[in-house]
Structures are given as structure tokens and as C-alpha cells.
């Protein structure tokens, strides 16, 4: 734990750095990171410090590609445990960022029915063109005009 001298009392104090924790889930890797909190309670001039990095990959089953959400959850917990072991850091909050375009279907008890099928699965090839064509056939405006979201090729 860091040791600081209090300038008014001339005593040593042990303090912990307040941090925000960010869990970033990307298509090929994930990270648990922290950003120090500034004097006003905000992350000023954001500096990210990596605590833990882990791989993320799809697996193939029956010609389809899926995300292994069980493995992701295990890796996230491992990173959070490493963060908890840091006696010099005090976590204010935790946020999660992901690609966010895949879904997990749940049963009546809230349990996952299966791993989510990956958006990077080849079955998605050409789907956007079909969406825009269907929209045009229904008299709706074309690509990006309604949502201002452009095409992203992955």
C-alpha cells in the first residue's frame, strides 16, 4: 500500500487509489482495466491500466460458430479476483463494454438455453443487403437514412 506524508500533520498515511473498473469484451480478447478517479470524482485525463487480459474466441459446432460465454465469465471473474487482491486500489464502480450484437436466449428460470451464435458466423454474410432490400420493398428509406448507422464489414 502506498505511503504518503500528510503535509499538515507531518504523519504518514496509507491510502488507496480510487479507481473505476472497466471490463472490455472484444471479438478476440477481453480485458479488465482500471482508470484512476480524479479530485472531482471523475476520471480526468483518462489513463487506463490493464489488470488482466484474456483470449476470446469462437468455437464451431455443426458448422455454426458460437461464443463461449462460460469461458468469458470465468475469465472476467479471474480478472476481478486479481483486482480485488490489489490492496492499493479501491474500486468505485464496474462497467462492462461488449460488441453487444449477439443474444442469449433464457429459459423460464433465467438459465441460458445455449451459447450465443456469433455474429462473425458466415451465415450473416449478405444479411444487411437483404435487410435494405426488404426495407425498400416496404417503402421504407434506405440504408442509414433512418438510423444514420452505416455499414460495418467485419
CSV table of C-alpha atoms in Angstrom, one decimal:
chain,number,residue,atom,x,y,z
A,1,UNK,CA,0.0,0.0,0.0
A,2,UNK,CA,1.4,3.4,-0.9
A,3,UNK,CA,2.6,5.7,1.9
A,4,UNK,CA,2.2,9.4,1.8
A,5,UNK,CA,3.2,12.2,4.2
A,6,UNK,CA,0.3,14.5,5.3
A,7,UNK,CA,1.8,18.0,4.9
A,8,UNK,CA,-0.3,19.5,7.7
A,9,UNK,CA,0.3,16.8,10.4
A,10,UNK,CA,3.6,15.5,9.1
A,11,UNK,CA,2.4,12.0,9.6
A,12,UNK,CA,2.5,9.0,7.3
A,13,UNK,CA,-0.8,7.9,5.9
A,14,UNK,CA,-1.7,4.8,4.0
A,15,UNK,CA,-4.2,5.4,1.2
A,16,UNK,CA,-5.8,3.5,-1.6
A,17,UNK,CA,-6.3,5.0,-5.0
A,18,UNK,CA,-10.0,5.2,-6.1
A,19,UNK,CA,-10.5,3.7,-9.5
A,20,UNK,CA,-13.2,2.9,-12.0
A,21,UNK,CA,-13.1,-0.6,-13.3
A,22,UNK,CA,-13.8,-1.3,-17.0
A,23,UNK,CA,-14.4,-4.8,-18.4
A,24,UNK,CA,-13.9,-4.7,-22.2
A,25,UNK,CA,-15.1,-7.7,-24.2
A,26,UNK,CA,-13.8,-7.7,-27.8
A,27,UNK,CA,-14.1,-10.2,-30.5
A,28,UNK,CA,-10.6,-11.7,-30.0
A,29,UNK,CA,-9.8,-10.7,-26.4
A,30,UNK,CA,-11.1,-9.2,-23.2
A,31,UNK,CA,-9.5,-7.0,-20.6
A,32,UNK,CA,-10.1,-5.9,-17.0
A,33,UNK,CA,-8.8,-2.4,-16.7
A,34,UNK,CA,-8.9,0.5,-14.2
A,35,UNK,CA,-8.9,4.3,-14.5
A,36,UNK,CA,-7.9,6.4,-11.6
A,37,UNK,CA,-10.5,8.8,-10.2
A,38,UNK,CA,-9.6,12.5,-10.1
A,39,UNK,CA,-10.2,15.0,-7.4
A,40,UNK,CA,-13.7,15.8,-8.6
A,41,UNK,CA,-14.7,12.2,-8.6
A,42,UNK,CA,-14.2,11.8,-12.3
A,43,UNK,CA,-11.7,10.1,-14.4
A,44,UNK,CA,-9.7,13.1,-15.5
A,45,UNK,CA,-7.4,12.7,-18.5
A,46,UNK,CA,-8.4,9.1,-18.6
A,47,UNK,CA,-5.5,6.7,-18.1
A,48,UNK,CA,-6.3,3.0,-18.5
A,49,UNK,CA,-4.2,0.5,-16.7
A,50,UNK,CA,-4.6,-3.2,-17.7
A,51,UNK,CA,-5.1,-5.6,-14.8
A,52,UNK,CA,-5.8,-8.7,-16.8
A,53,UNK,CA,-6.1,-9.7,-20.5
A,54,UNK,CA,-7.6,-12.9,-21.7
A,55,UNK,CA,-8.4,-14.5,-25.1
A,56,UNK,CA,-11.9,-14.7,-26.6
A,57,UNK,CA,-12.6,-16.9,-29.5
A,58,UNK,CA,-15.5,-18.6,-31.2
A,59,UNK,CA,-15.9,-22.4,-31.4
A,60,UNK,CA,-17.5,-24.4,-34.2
A,61,UNK,CA,-20.3,-26.9,-33.7
A,62,UNK,CA,-22.2,-28.4,-36.5
A,63,UNK,CA,-20.9,-25.9,-39.0
A,64,UNK,CA,-22.0,-22.9,-36.8
A,65,UNK,CA,-19.9,-20.6,-34.7
A,66,UNK,CA,-20.7,-19.7,-31.1
A,67,UNK,CA,-19.2,-17.6,-28.3
A,68,UNK,CA,-18.1,-19.5,-25.2
A,69,UNK,CA,-19.9,-17.3,-22.6
A,70,UNK,CA,-19.0,-19.7,-19.8
A,71,UNK,CA,-15.3,-19.2,-20.5
A,72,UNK,CA,-15.7,-15.5,-20.8
A,73,UNK,CA,-17.5,-15.4,-17.4
A,74,UNK,CA,-14.7,-17.4,-15.8
A,75,UNK,CA,-12.0,-15.1,-17.3
A,76,UNK,CA,-13.9,-12.0,-16.1
A,77,UNK,CA,-14.1,-13.4,-12.6
A,78,UNK,CA,-10.4,-14.2,-12.7
A,79,UNK,CA,-9.6,-10.6,-13.6
A,80,UNK,CA,-11.8,-9.3,-10.9
A,81,UNK,CA,-10.1,-11.5,-8.3
A,82,UNK,CA,-6.7,-10.2,-9.4
A,83,UNK,CA,-8.1,-6.7,-9.0
A,84,UNK,CA,-9.5,-7.5,-5.5
A,85,UNK,CA,-6.0,-8.6,-4.5
A,86,UNK,CA,-4.7,-5.2,-5.2
A,87,UNK,CA,-4.6,-3.5,-1.7
A,88,UNK,CA,-3.6,-0.2,-3.3
A,89,UNK,CA,-6.8,0.2,-5.3
A,90,UNK,CA,-10.3,0.9,-4.2
A,91,UNK,CA,-12.9,0.2,-6.9
A,92,UNK,CA,-15.7,2.8,-7.0
A,93,UNK,CA,-17.7,1.1,-9.8
A,94,UNK,CA,-17.5,-1.5,-12.5
A,95,UNK,CA,-18.7,-1.1,-16.1
A,96,UNK,CA,-18.9,-3.7,-19.0
A,97,UNK,CA,-18.4,-2.9,-22.7
A,98,UNK,CA,-19.0,-5.6,-25.3
A,99,UNK,CA,-19.7,-5.9,-29.0
A,100,UNK,CA,-23.4,-6.2,-27.9
A,101,UNK,CA,-24.9,-7.6,-31.1
A,102,UNK,CA,-25.5,-11.2,-30.1
A,103,UNK,CA,-28.2,-12.6,-27.8
A,104,UNK,CA,-28.5,-15.4,-25.3
A,105,UNK,CA,-31.9,-17.0,-25.0
A,106,UNK,CA,-33.0,-17.9,-21.5
A,107,UNK,CA,-35.5,-20.5,-20.1
A,108,UNK,CA,-38.2,-19.7,-17.6
A,109,UNK,CA,-35.6,-20.0,-14.8
A,110,UNK,CA,-33.2,-17.5,-16.3
A,111,UNK,CA,-30.7,-20.1,-17.4
A,112,UNK,CA,-29.1,-19.9,-20.8
A,113,UNK,CA,-30.5,-22.3,-23.4
A,114,UNK,CA,-27.3,-22.3,-25.4
A,115,UNK,CA,-24.2,-20.2,-26.1
A,116,UNK,CA,-24.9,-17.3,-28.4
A,117,UNK,CA,-24.3,-17.8,-32.1
A,118,UNK,CA,-21.5,-15.4,-33.2
A,119,UNK,CA,-22.2,-12.5,-35.5
A,120,UNK,CA,-19.0,-13.4,-37.2
A,121,UNK,CA,-20.5,-16.7,-38.3
A,122,UNK,CA,-20.6,-16.9,-42.1
A,123,UNK,CA,-24.4,-17.2,-42.0
A,124,UNK,CA,-24.5,-13.4,-41.5
A,125,UNK,CA,-22.8,-12.8,-44.9
A,126,UNK,CA,-25.1,-10.8,-47.2
A,127,UNK,CA,-27.8,-10.3,-44.5
A,128,UNK,CA,-27.5,-6.5,-44.5
A,129,UNK,CA,-28.2,-6.4,-48.2
A,130,UNK,CA,-31.3,-8.4,-47.6
A,131,UNK,CA,-32.5,-6.1,-44.9
A,132,UNK,CA,-32.0,-3.0,-47.1
A,133,UNK,CA,-33.8,-4.7,-50.0
A,134,UNK,CA,-36.7,-5.6,-47.7
A,135,UNK,CA,-36.9,-2.1,-46.3
A,136,UNK,CA,-37.0,-0.6,-49.8
A,137,UNK,CA,-39.7,-3.1,-50.9
A,138,UNK,CA,-41.8,-1.9,-47.9
A,139,UNK,CA,-41.4,1.7,-48.9
A,140,UNK,CA,-39.0,2.5,-46.1
A,141,UNK,CA,-36.0,4.7,-46.6
A,142,UNK,CA,-32.7,3.1,-47.5
A,143,UNK,CA,-29.5,2.3,-45.7
A,144,UNK,CA,-28.6,4.7,-43.0
A,145,UNK,CA,-31.2,7.3,-43.7
A,146,UNK,CA,-33.5,6.2,-40.9
A,147,UNK,CA,-30.9,5.4,-38.3
A,148,UNK,CA,-27.8,7.2,-39.7
A,149,UNK,CA,-26.0,4.0,-39.0
A,150,UNK,CA,-23.7,2.9,-41.8
A,151,UNK,CA,-22.5,-0.5,-42.8
A,152,UNK,CA,-19.7,-2.2,-40.9
A,153,UNK,CA,-17.9,-5.0,-42.6
A,154,UNK,CA,-16.4,-7.5,-40.2
